[in-house]
Short mmCIF file of C-alpha atoms in Angstrom, two decimals:
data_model
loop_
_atom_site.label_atom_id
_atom_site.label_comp_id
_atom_site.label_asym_id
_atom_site.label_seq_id
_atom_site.Cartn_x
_atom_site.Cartn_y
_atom_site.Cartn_z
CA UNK A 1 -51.27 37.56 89.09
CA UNK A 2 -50.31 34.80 86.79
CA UNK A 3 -52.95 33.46 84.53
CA UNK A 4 -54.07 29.66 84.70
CA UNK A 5 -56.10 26.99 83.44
CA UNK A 6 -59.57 27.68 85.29
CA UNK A 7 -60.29 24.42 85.83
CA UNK A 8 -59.92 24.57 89.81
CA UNK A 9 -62.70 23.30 91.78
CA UNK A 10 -63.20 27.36 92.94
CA UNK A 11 -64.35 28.57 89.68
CA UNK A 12 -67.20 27.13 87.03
CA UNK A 13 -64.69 27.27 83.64
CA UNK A 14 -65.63 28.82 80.94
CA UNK A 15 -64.46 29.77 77.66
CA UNK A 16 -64.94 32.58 75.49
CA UNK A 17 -64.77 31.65 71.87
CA UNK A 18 -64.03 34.09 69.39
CA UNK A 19 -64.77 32.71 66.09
CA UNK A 20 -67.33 30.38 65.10
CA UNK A 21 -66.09 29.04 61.72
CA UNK A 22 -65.91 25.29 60.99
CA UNK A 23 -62.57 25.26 63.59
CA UNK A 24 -64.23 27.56 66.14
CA UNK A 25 -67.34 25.05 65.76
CA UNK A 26 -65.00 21.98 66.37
CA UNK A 27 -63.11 23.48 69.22
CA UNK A 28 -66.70 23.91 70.66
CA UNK A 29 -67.64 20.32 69.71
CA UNK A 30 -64.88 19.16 72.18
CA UNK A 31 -64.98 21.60 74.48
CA UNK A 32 -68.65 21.84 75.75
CA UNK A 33 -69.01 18.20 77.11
CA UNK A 34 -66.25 19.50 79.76
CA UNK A 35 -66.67 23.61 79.54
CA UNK A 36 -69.23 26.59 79.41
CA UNK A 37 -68.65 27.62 75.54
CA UNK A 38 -69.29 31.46 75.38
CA UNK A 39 -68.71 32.36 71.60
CA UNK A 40 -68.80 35.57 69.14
CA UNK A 41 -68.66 35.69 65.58
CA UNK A 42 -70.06 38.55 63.66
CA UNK A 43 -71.81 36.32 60.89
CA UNK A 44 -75.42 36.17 61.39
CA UNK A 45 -77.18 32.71 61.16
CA UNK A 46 -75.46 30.53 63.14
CA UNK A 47 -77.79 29.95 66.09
CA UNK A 48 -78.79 26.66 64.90
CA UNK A 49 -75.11 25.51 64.86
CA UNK A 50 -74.39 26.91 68.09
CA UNK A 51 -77.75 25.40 70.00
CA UNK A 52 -77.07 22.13 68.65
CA UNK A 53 -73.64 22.48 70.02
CA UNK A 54 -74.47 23.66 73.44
CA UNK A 55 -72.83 27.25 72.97
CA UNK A 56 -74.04 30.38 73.77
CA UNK A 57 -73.67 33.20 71.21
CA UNK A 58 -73.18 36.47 72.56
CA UNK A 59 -71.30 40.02 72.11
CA UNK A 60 -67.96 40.35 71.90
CA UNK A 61 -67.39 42.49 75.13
CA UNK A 62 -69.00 39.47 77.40
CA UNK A 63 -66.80 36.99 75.35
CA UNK A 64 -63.66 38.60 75.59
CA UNK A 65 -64.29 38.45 79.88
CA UNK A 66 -64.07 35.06 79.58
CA UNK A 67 -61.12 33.98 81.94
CA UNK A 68 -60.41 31.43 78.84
CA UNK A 69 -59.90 33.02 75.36
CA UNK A 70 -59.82 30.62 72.21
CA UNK A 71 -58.58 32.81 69.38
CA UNK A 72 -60.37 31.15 65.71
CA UNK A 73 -60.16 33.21 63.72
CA UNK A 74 -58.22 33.92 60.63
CA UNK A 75 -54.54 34.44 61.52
CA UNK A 76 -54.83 37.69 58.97
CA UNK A 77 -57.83 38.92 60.86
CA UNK A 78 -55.85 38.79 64.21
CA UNK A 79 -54.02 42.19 64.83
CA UNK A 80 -57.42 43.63 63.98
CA UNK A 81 -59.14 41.50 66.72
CA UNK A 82 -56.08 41.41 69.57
CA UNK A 83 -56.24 45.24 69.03
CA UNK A 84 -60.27 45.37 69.86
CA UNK A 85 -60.31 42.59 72.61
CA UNK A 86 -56.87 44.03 74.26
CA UNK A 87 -58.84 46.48 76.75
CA UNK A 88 -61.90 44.02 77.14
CA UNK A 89 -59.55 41.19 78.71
CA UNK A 90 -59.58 40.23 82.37
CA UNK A 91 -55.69 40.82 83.45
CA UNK A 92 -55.83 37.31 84.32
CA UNK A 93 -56.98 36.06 81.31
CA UNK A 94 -55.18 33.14 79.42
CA UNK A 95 -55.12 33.81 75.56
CA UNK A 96 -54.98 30.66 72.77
CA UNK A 97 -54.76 30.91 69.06
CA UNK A 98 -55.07 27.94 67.10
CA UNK A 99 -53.35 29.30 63.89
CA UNK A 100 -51.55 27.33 61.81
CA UNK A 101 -48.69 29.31 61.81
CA UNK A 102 -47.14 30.40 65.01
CA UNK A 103 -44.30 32.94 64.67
CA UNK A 104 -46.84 36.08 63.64
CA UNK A 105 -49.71 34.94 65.53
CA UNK A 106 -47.24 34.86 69.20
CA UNK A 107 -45.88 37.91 68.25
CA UNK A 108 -48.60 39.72 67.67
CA UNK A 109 -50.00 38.54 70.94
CA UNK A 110 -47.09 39.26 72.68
CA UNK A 111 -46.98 42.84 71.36
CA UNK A 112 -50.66 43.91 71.73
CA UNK A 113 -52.12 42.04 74.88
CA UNK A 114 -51.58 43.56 78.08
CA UNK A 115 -48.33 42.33 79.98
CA UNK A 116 -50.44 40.38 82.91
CA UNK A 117 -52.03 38.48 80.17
CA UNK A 118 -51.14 34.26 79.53
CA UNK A 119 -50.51 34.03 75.93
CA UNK A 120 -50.34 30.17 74.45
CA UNK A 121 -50.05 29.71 70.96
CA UNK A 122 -51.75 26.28 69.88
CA UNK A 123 -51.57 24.78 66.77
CA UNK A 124 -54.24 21.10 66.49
CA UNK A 125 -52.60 19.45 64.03
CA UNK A 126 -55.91 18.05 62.58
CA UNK A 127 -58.62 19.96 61.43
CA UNK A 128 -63.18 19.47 60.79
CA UNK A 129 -61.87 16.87 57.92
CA UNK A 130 -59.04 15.10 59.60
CA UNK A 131 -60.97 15.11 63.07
CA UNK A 132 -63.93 12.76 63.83
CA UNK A 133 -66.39 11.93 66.48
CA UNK A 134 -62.81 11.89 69.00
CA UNK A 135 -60.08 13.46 69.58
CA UNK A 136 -58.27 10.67 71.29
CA UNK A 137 -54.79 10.09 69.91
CA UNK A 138 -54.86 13.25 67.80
CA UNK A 139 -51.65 15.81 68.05
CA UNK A 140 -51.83 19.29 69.44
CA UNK A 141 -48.64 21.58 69.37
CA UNK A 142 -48.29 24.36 72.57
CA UNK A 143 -46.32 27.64 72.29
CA UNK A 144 -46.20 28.81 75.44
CA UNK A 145 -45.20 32.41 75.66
CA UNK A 146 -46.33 33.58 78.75
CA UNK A 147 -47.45 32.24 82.08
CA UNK A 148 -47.69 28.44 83.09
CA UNK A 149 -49.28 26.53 80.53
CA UNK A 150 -49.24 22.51 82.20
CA UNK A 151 -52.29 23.04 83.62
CA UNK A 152 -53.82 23.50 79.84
CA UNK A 153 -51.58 20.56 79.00
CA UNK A 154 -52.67 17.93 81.12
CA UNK A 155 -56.46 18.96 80.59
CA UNK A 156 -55.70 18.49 76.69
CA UNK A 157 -53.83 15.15 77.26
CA UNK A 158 -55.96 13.81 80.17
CA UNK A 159 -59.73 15.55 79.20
CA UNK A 160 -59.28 15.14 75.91
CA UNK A 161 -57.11 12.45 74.94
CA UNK A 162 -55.01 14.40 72.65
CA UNK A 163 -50.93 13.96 72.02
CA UNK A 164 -49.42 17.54 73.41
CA UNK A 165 -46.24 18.53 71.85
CA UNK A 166 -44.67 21.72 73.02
CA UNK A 167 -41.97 23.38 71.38
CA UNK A 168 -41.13 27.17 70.35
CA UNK A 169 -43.27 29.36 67.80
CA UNK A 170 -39.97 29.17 65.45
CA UNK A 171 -39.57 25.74 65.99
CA UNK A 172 -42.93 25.09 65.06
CA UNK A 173 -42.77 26.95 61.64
CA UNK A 174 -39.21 25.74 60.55
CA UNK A 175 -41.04 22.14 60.88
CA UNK A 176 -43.95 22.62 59.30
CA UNK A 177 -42.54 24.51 56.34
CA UNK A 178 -41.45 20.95 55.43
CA UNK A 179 -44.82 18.97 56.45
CA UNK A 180 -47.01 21.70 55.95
CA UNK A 181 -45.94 24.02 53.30
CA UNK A 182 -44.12 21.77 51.33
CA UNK A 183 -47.49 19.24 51.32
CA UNK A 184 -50.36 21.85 50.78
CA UNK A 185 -47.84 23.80 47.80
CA UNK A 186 -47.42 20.48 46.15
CA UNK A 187 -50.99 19.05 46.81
CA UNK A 188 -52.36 22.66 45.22
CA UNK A 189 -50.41 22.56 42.12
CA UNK A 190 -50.71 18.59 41.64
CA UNK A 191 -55.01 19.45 41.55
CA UNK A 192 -53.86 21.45 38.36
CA UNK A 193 -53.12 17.82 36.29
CA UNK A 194 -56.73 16.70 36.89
CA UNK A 195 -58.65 14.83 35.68
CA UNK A 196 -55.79 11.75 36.88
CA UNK A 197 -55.62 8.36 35.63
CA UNK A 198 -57.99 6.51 37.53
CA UNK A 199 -56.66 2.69 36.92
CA UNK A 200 -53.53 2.73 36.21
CA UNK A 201 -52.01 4.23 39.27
CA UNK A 202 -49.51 2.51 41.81
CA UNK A 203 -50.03 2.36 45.92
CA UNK A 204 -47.55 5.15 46.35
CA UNK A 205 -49.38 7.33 43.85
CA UNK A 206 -52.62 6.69 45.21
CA UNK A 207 -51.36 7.45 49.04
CA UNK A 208 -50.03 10.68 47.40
CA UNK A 209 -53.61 11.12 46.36
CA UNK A 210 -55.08 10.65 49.46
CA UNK A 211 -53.02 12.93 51.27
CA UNK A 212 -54.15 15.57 48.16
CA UNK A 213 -57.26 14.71 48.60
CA UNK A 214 -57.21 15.79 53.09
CA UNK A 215 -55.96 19.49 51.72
CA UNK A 216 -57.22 20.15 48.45
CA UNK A 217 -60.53 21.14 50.57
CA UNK A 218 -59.03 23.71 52.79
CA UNK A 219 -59.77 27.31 52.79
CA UNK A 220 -57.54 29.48 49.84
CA UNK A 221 -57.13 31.42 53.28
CA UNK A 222 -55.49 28.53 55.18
CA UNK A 223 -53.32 27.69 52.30
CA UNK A 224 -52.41 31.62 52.29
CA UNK A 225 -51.79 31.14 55.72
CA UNK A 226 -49.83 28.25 55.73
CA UNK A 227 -47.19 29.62 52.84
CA UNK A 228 -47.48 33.31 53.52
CA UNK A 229 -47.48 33.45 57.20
CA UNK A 230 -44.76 31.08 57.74
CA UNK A 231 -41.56 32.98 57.59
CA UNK A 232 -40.01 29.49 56.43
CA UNK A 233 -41.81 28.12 53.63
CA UNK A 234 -40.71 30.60 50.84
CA UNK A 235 -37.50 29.62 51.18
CA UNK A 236 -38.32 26.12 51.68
CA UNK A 237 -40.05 25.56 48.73
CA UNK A 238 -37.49 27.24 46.59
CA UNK A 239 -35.52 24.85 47.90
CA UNK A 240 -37.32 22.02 47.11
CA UNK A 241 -38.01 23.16 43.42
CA UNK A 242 -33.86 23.65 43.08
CA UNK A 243 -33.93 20.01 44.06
CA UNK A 244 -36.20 19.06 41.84
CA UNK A 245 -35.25 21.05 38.66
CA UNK A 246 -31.65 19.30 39.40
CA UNK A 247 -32.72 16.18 39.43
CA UNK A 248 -35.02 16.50 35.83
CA UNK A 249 -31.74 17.81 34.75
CA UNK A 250 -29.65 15.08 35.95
CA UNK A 251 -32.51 12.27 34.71
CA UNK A 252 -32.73 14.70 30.82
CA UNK A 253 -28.36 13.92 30.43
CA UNK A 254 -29.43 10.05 31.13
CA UNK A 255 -32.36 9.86 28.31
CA UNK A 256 -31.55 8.12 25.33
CA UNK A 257 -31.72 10.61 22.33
CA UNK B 1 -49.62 -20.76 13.98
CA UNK B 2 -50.34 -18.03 16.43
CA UNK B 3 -49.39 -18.05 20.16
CA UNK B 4 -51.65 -19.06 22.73
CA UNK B 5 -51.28 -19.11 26.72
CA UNK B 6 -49.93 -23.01 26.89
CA UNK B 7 -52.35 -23.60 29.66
CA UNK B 8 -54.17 -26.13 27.95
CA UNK B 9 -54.72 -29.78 29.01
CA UNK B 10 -52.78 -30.93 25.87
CA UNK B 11 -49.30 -29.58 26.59
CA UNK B 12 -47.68 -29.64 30.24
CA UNK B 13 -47.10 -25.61 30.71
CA UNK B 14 -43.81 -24.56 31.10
CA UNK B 15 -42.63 -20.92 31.49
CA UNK B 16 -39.24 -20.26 31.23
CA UNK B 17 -37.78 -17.11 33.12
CA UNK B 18 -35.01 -14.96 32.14
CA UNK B 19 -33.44 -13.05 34.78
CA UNK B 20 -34.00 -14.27 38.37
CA UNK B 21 -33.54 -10.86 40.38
CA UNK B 22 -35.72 -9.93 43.00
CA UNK B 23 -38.78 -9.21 40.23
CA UNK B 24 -38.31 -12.86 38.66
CA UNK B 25 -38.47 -14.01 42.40
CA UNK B 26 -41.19 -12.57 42.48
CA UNK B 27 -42.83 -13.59 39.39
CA UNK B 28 -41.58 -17.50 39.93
CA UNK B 29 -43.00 -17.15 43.42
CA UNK B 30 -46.81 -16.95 42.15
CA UNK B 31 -46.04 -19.17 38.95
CA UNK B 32 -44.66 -22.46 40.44
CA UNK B 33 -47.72 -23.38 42.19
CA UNK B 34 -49.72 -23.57 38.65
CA UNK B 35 -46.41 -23.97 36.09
CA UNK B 36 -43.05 -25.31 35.79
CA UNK B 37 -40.59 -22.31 35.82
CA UNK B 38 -37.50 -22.94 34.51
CA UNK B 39 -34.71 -19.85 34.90
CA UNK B 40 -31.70 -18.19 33.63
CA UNK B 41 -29.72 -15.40 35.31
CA UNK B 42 -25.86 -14.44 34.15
CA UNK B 43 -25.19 -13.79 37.56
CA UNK B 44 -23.58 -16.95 40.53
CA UNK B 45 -25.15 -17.98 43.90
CA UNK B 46 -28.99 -17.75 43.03
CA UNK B 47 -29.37 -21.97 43.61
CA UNK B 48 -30.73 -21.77 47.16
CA UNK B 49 -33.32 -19.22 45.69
CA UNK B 50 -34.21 -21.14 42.83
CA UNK B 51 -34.63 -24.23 45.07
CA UNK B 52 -36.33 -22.72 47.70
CA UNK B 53 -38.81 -21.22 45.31
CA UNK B 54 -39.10 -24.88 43.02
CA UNK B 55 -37.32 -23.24 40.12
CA UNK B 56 -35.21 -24.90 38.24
CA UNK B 57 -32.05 -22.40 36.76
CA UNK B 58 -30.86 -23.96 33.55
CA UNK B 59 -28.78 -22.64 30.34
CA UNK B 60 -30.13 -19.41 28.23
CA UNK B 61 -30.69 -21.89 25.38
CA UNK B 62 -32.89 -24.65 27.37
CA UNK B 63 -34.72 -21.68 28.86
CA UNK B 64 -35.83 -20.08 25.50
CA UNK B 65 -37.08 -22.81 24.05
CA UNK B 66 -39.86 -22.69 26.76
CA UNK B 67 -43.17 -21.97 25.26
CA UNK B 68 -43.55 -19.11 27.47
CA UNK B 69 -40.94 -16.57 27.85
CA UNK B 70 -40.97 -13.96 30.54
CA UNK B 71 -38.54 -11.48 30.32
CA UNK B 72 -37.10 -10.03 34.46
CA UNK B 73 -34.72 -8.14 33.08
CA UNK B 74 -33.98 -4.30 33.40
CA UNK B 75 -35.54 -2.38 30.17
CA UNK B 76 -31.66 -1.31 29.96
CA UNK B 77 -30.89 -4.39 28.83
CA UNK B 78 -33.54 -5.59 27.24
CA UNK B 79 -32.60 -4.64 23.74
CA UNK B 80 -29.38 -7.33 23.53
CA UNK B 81 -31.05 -9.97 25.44
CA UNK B 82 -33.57 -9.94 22.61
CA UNK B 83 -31.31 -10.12 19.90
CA UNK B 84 -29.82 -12.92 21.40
CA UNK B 85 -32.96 -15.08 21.77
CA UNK B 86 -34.44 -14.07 19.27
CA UNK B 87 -32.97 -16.98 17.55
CA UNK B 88 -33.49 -19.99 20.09
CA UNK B 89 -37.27 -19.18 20.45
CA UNK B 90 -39.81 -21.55 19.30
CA UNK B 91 -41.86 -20.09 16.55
CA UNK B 92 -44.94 -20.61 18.93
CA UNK B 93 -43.43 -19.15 21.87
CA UNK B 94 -45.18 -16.24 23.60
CA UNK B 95 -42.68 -13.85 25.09
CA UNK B 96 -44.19 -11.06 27.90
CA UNK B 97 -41.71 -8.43 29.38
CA UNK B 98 -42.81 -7.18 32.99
CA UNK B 99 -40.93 -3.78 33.01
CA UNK B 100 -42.30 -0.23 33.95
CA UNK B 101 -42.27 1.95 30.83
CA UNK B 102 -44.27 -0.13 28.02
CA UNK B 103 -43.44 1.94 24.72
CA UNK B 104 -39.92 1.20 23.86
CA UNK B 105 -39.90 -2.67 25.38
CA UNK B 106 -43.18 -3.31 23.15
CA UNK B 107 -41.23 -1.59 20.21
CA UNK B 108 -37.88 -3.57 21.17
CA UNK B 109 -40.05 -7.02 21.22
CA UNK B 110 -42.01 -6.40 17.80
CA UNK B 111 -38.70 -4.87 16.11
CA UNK B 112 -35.94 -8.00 17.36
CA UNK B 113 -38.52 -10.78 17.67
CA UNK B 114 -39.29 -13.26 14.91
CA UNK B 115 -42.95 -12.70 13.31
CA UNK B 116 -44.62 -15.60 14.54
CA UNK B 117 -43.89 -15.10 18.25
CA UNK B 118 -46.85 -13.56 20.31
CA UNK B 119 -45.91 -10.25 22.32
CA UNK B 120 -47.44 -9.14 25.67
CA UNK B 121 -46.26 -5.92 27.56
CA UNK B 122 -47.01 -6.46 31.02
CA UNK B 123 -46.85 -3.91 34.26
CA UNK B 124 -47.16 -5.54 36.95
CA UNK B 125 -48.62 -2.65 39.31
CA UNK B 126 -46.77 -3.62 42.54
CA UNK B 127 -42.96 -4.86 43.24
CA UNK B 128 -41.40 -6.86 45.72
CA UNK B 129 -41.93 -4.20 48.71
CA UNK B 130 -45.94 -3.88 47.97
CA UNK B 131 -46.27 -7.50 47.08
CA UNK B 132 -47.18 -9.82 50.16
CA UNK B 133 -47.82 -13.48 50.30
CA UNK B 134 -50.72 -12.73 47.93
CA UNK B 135 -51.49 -11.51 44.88
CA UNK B 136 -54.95 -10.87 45.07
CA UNK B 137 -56.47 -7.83 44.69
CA UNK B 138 -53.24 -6.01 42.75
CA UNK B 139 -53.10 -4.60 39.36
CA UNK B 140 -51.44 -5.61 36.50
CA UNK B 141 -51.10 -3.89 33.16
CA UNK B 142 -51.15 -5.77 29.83
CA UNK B 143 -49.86 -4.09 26.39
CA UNK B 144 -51.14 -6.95 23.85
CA UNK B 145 -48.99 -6.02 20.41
CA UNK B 146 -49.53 -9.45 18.44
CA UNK B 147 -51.21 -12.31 18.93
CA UNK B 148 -53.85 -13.16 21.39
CA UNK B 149 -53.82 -12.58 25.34
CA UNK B 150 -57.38 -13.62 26.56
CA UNK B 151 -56.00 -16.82 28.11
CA UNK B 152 -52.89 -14.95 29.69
CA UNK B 153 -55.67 -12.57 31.22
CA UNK B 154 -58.16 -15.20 32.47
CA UNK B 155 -54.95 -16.81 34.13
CA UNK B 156 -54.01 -13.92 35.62
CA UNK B 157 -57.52 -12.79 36.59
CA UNK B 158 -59.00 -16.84 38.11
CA UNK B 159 -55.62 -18.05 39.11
CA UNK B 160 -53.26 -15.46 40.58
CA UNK B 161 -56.63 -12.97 41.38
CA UNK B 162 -55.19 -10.08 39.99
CA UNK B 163 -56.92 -7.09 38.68
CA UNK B 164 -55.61 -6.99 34.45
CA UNK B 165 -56.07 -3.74 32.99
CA UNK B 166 -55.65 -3.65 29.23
CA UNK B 167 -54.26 -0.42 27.72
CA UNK B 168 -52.02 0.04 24.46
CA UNK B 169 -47.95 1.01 25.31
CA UNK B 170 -48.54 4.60 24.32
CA UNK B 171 -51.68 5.04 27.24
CA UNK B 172 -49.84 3.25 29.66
CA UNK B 173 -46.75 5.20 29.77
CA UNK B 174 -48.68 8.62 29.44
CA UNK B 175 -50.79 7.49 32.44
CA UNK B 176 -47.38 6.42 34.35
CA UNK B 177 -45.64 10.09 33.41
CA UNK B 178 -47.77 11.16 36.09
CA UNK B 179 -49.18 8.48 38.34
CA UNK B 180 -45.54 7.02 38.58
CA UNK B 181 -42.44 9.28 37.61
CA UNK B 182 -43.99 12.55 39.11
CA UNK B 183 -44.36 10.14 42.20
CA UNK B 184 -40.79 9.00 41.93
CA UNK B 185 -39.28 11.83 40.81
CA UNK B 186 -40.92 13.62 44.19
CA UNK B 187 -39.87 11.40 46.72
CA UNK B 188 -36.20 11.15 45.48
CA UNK B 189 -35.79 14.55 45.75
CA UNK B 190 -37.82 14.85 48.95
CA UNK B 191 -35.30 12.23 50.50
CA UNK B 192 -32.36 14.82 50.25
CA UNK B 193 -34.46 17.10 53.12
CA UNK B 194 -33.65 14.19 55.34
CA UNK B 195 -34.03 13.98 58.53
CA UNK B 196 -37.48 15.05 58.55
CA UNK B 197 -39.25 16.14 61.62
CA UNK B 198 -40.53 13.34 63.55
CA UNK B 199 -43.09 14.62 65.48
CA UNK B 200 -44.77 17.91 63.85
CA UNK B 201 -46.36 16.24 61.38
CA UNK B 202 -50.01 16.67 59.65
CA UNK B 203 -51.97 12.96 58.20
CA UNK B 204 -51.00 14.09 54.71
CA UNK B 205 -47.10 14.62 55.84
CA UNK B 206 -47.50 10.80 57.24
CA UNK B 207 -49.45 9.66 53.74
CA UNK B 208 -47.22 11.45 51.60
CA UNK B 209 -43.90 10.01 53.81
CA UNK B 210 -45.25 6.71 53.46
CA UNK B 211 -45.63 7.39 49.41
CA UNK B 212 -41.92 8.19 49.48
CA UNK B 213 -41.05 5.06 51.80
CA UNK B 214 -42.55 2.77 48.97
CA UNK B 215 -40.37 3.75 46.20
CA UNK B 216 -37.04 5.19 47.66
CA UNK B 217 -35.63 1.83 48.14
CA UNK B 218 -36.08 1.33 44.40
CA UNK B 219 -32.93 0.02 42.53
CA UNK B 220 -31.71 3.28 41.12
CA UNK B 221 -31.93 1.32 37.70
CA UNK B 222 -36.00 1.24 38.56
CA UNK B 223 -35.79 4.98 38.66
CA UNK B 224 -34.06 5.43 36.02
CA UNK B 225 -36.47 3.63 34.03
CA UNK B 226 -39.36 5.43 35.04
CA UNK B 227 -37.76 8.73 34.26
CA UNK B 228 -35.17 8.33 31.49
CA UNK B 229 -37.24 5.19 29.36
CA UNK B 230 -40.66 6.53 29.75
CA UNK B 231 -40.73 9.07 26.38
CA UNK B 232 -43.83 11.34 27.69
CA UNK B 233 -41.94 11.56 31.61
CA UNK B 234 -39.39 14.07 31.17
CA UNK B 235 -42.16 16.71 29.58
CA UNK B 236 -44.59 15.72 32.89
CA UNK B 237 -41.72 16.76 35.23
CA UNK B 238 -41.14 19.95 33.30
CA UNK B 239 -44.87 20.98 33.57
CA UNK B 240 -45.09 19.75 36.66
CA UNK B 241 -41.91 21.97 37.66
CA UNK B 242 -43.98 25.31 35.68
CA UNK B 243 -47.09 24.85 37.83
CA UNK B 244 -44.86 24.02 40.81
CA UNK B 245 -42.95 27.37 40.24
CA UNK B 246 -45.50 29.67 39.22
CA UNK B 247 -47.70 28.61 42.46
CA UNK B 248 -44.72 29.74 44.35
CA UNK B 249 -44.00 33.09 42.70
CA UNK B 250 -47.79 33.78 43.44
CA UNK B 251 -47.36 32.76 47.09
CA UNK B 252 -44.52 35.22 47.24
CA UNK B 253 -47.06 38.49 45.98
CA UNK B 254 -49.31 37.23 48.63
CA UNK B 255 -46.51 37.49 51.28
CA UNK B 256 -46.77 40.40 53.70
CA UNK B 257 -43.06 41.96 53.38
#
């Protein structure tokens, strides 16, 4: 049987969440106005957040039944998980990970769901800080791996107003190696100059700032997973620093004495 | 005598301009409706310019006998055109550079200049690109090394509405080492990973792409300047480059073989 969106007029939808972090808790945000949220997370105290949210906590075994499972959770934490939730799954279940990698996270799906299982890997490409009160116009990137995945598509274009671009897990990570890695490495090791000059800074420094200033708040585990996890963005940013040490080079031979 | 701003109801103000590249444009554009700007520029075919902008382009001689000087030239060059005025100015005149290091121009000016002239570094925080139809609301540095500048300030700060921030040549170009040739020397070599992706890209990808758009159409003299004239620049990059490459190298013992 081939897994699919459940939002057909034969079936209430709902979604099991696993992860309640701040993304799990804004994947709920946008999810419940449309969906039953079902959601696990084995922190304790975050019945208020979930009430005010209109999720339901619960165990992980009713969770994992869910015909709709949104992976978000640490992509290091996910073997671990996929392993425990593998024999709790419905075999028409539809699996979605919203790492921000997506080479490791897709395989490791692929390798330890069971084979009737839909498996796409999702990556928002906006996160609690970058997303407010709406979605609209915001990007999304689909992996699909396995099954038919337009259904999930149009409900994130249409439902939720969001930009849907689908290309391949390697794709993905040969991309964002550049606009991710490269960004987050730099923004990480720019913090390291602070205190900055307040005044006397130009428009293109202070746009540099400001784009600093959106990742300089993430998790040290998101920034782990964004330059460990991608398989490009070691050599990426080796690359970048050989283009940068040549050009201090180059500039040092055209400095007066 | 010392120098004073010749905005005073006494003497007709005239500010004579030399070099009329695309900065002096710039510069005569917001001077010539409040003074008469007269011009010089070694190079052919600027009349239309100059007449289009009410400018009137005369000899070297006529124009450095102005009681104002402002020097548009590159900081590159700035050391002969000095030596050659230097005896044509007024012993009243007030001479003001506009480039973008402040140390050597400010040494330059107090080293070739007669002892009577006044001497303003200026930084004029935005270029042709970031400059609109207005000049409100922008920044512009002033380096006051002899003389007095209050009335060059207030002119700046009632007539043209721009923000004057008053620094000595040493602060300014430490500040700049990192607000503006880290900037620079980023988004040069950032433009060699060209063509970017288009469409998997985070806000801070867009803010920091749009930091590189501003300066990467910068004359390559500009650049140059920044990097190669700015004495505390070359030292920022290398740091930089340390934290840069010891961030990555940390990365790498966090990467799962």
């Amino acid at each position: 049987m081939s897994p699919s969106f459940p939002l057909q007029s034969d079936e209430p939808a709902t979604v099991g969440l696993i992860g309640f972090g701040a993304f799990g808790q804004l994947v709920a945000r946008h999810m419940t106005p449309h969906v039953q949220v079902l959601a696990y997370d084995n922190r304790n105290s975050l019945e208020d957040t979930a009430q005010t949210l209109g999720v339901r906590l619960t165990d992980l075994t009713t969770v994992a039944h869910c015909r709709i499972i949104i992976l978000a959770i640490p992509v290091q934490a996910m073997a671990d998980v996929l392993t425990h939730i593998a024999p709790l799954l419905r075999p028409d279940a539809l699996v979605l990970d919203v790492g921000s990698v997506k080479v490791k996270p897709t395989e490791l799906m692929l390798r330890l769901l069971p084979p009737t299982v839909g498996i796409i890997g999702t990556h928002p490409l906006f996160g609690p800080q970058s997303a407010g009160q709406t979605t609209t116009g915001l990007k999304i990137v689909l992996c699909p791996v396995r099954g038919p995945y337009h259904r999930l598509a149009a409900f994130l274009r249409k439902t939720l107003g969001l930009r849907v671009l689908i290309c391949t897990p390697e794709k993905h990570d040969q991309d964002m190696a550049v606009t991710q890695a490269l960004t987050h490495w730099l923004a990480q090791s720019l913090k390291t100059l602070e205190p900055f000059p307040s005044h006397l800074t130009t428009r293109s420094f202070d746009l540099m700032r400001d784009a600093m200033k959106m990742v300089e708040k993430d998790a040290p585990q998101v920034f782990e997973t964004i330059e460990c996890l991608n398989p490009y963005a070691s050599s990426m940013r080796k690359h970048y620093l050989d283009l940068l040490s040549s050009l201090d080079k180059k500039l040092d031979t055209l400095t007066p004495a």
